[in-house]
Tab-separated table of C-alpha atoms in Angstrom:
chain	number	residue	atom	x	y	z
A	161	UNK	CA	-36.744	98.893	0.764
A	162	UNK	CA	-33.902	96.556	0.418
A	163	UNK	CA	-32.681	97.072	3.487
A	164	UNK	CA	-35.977	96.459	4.680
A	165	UNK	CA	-36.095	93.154	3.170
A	166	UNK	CA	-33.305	92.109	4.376
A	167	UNK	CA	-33.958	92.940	7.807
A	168	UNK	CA	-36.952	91.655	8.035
A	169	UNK	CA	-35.098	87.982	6.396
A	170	UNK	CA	-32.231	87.955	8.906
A	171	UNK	CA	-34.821	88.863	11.329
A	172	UNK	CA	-37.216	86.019	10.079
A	173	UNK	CA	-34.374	83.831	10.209
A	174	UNK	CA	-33.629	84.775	13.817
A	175	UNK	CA	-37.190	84.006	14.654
A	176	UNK	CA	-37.245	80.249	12.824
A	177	UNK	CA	-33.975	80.148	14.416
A	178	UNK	CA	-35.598	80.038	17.676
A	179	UNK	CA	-38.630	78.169	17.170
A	180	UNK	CA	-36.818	75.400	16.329
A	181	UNK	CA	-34.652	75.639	19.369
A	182	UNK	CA	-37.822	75.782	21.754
A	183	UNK	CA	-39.420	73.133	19.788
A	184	UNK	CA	-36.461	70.257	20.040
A	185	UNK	CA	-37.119	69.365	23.429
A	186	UNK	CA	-40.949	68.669	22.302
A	187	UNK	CA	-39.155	66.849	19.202
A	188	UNK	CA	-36.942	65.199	21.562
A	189	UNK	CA	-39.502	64.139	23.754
A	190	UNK	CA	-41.393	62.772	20.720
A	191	UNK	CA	-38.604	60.849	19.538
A	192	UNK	CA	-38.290	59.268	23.189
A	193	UNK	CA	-41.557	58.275	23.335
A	194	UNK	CA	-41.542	56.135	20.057
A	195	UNK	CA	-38.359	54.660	21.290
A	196	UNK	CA	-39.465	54.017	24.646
A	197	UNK	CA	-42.927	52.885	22.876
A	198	UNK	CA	-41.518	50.414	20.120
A	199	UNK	CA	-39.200	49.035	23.364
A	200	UNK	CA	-42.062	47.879	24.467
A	201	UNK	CA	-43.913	46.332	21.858
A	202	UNK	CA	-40.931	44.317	21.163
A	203	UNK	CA	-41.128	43.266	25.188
A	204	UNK	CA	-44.560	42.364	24.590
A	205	UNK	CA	-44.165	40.152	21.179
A	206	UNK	CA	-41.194	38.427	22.916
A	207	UNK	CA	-42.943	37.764	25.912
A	208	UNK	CA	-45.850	36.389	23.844
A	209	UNK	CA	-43.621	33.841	22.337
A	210	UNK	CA	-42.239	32.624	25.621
A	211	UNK	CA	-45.573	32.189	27.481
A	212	UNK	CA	-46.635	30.184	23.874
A	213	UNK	CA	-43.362	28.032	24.353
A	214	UNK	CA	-44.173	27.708	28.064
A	215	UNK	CA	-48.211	26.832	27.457
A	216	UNK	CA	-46.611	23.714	24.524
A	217	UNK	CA	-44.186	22.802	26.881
A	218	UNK	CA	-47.313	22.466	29.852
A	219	UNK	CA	-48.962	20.415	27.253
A	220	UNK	CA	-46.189	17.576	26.108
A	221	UNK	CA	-45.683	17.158	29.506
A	222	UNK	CA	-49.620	16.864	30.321
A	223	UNK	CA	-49.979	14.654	27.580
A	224	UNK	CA	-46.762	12.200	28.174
A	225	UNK	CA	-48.380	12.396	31.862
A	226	UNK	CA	-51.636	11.354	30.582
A	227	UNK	CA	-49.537	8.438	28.129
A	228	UNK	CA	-47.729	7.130	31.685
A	229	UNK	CA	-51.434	6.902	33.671
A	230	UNK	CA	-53.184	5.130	30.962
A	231	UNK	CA	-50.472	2.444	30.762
A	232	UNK	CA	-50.256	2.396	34.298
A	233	UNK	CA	-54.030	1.891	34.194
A	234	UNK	CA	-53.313	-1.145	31.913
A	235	UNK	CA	-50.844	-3.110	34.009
A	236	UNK	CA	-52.660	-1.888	37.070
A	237	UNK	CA	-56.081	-3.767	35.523
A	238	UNK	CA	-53.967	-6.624	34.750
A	239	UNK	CA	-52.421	-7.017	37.801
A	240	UNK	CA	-55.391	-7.085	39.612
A	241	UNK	CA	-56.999	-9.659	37.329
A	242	UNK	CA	-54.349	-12.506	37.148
A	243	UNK	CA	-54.088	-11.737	40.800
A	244	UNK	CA	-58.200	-12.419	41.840
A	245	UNK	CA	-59.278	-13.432	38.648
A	246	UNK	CA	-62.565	-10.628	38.731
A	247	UNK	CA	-62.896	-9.719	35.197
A	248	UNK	CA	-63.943	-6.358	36.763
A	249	UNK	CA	-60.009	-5.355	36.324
A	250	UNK	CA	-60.143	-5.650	33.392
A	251	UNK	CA	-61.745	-2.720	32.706
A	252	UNK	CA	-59.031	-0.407	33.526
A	253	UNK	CA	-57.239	-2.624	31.678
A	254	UNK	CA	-58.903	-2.028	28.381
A	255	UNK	CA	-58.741	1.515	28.841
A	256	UNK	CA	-55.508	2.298	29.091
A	257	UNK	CA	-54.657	-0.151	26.244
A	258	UNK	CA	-56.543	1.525	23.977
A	259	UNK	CA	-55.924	5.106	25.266
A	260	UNK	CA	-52.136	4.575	25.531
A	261	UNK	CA	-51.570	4.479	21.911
A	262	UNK	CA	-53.733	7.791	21.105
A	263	UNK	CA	-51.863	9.732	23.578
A	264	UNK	CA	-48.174	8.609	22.066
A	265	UNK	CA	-49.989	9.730	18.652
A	266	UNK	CA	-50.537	13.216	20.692
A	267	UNK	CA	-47.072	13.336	21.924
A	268	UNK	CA	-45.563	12.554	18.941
A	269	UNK	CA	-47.662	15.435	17.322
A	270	UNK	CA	-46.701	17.891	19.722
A	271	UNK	CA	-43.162	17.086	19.381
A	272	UNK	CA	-42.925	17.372	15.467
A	273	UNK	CA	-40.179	19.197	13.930
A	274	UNK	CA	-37.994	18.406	17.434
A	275	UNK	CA	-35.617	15.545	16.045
A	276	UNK	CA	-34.487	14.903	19.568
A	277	UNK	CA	-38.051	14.635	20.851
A	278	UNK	CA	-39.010	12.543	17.968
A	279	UNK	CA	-36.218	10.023	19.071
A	280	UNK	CA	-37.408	10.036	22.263
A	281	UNK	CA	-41.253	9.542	21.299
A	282	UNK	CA	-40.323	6.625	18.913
A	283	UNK	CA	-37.861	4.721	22.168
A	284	UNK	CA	-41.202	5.202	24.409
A	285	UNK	CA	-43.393	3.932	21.357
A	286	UNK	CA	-40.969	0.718	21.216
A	287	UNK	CA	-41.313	0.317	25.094
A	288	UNK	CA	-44.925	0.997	25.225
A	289	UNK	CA	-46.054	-1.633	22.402
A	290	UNK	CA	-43.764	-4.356	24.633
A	291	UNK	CA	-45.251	-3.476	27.729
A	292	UNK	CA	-48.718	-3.373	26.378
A	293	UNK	CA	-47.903	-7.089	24.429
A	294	UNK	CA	-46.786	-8.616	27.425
A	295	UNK	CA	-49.676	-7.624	29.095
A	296	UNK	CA	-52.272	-8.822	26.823
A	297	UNK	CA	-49.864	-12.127	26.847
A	298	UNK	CA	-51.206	-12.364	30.268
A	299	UNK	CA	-54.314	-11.363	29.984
């Protein structure tokens, strides 16, 4: 009987033996998968970021855009009244002068926590509150 037993062990042994061999491939393949799976999740997460750098990048420059037509609007509307003297450009006028200053508050909330941005914002906040004094000077 013990030689029975001990047969039937090395034997057993034999067989887990090759189980395991037939089953690494399926184990390897499984491994492969969560690498090639986790790979891709991590492309998808960094891609994410970009496109939500690229969608606040869209939107300083769509709102310094919408800061450089509203003060454009103003000296436009000014222009055209000290040139005919119709108060009817002065509508424009008014618009943009009190629009400009809300859109400089966007920019300058879209750029917080960018020191070099912030520099920037506070330069064009300087320049903006001359232009927009000389033109009411005129006005």
């Amino acid at each position: 009987m013990l030689g029975m037993s001990l047969g039937q062990t090395n034997q057993g042994s034999a067989d887990a033996r090759r189980d395991l061999k037939q089953q690494l491939p399926l184990i390897g393949g499984f491994v492969l998968l969560l690498l090639v799976s986790a790979g891709a999740m991590m492309l998808v997460i960094t891609n994410q970021h970009f496109a939500e750098g690229v969608a606040h990048t869209l939107e300083v420059r769509s709102t310094a855009y919408r800061l450089l037509v509203q003060a454009q609007d103003a000296e436009t509307g000014q222009r055209g009244f000290l040139l005919t003297g119709n108060r009817v450009y002065l509508d424009p006028y008014e618009q943009g002068r009190l629009a400009a200053p809300k859109a400089l508050a966007d920019l300058r909330r879209l750029v917080d926590g960018n020191a070099v941005q912030l520099a920037e914002v506070a330069r064009l906040e300087v320049a903006l509150n001359a232009k927009l004094a000389e033109l009411a000077k005129t006005v």
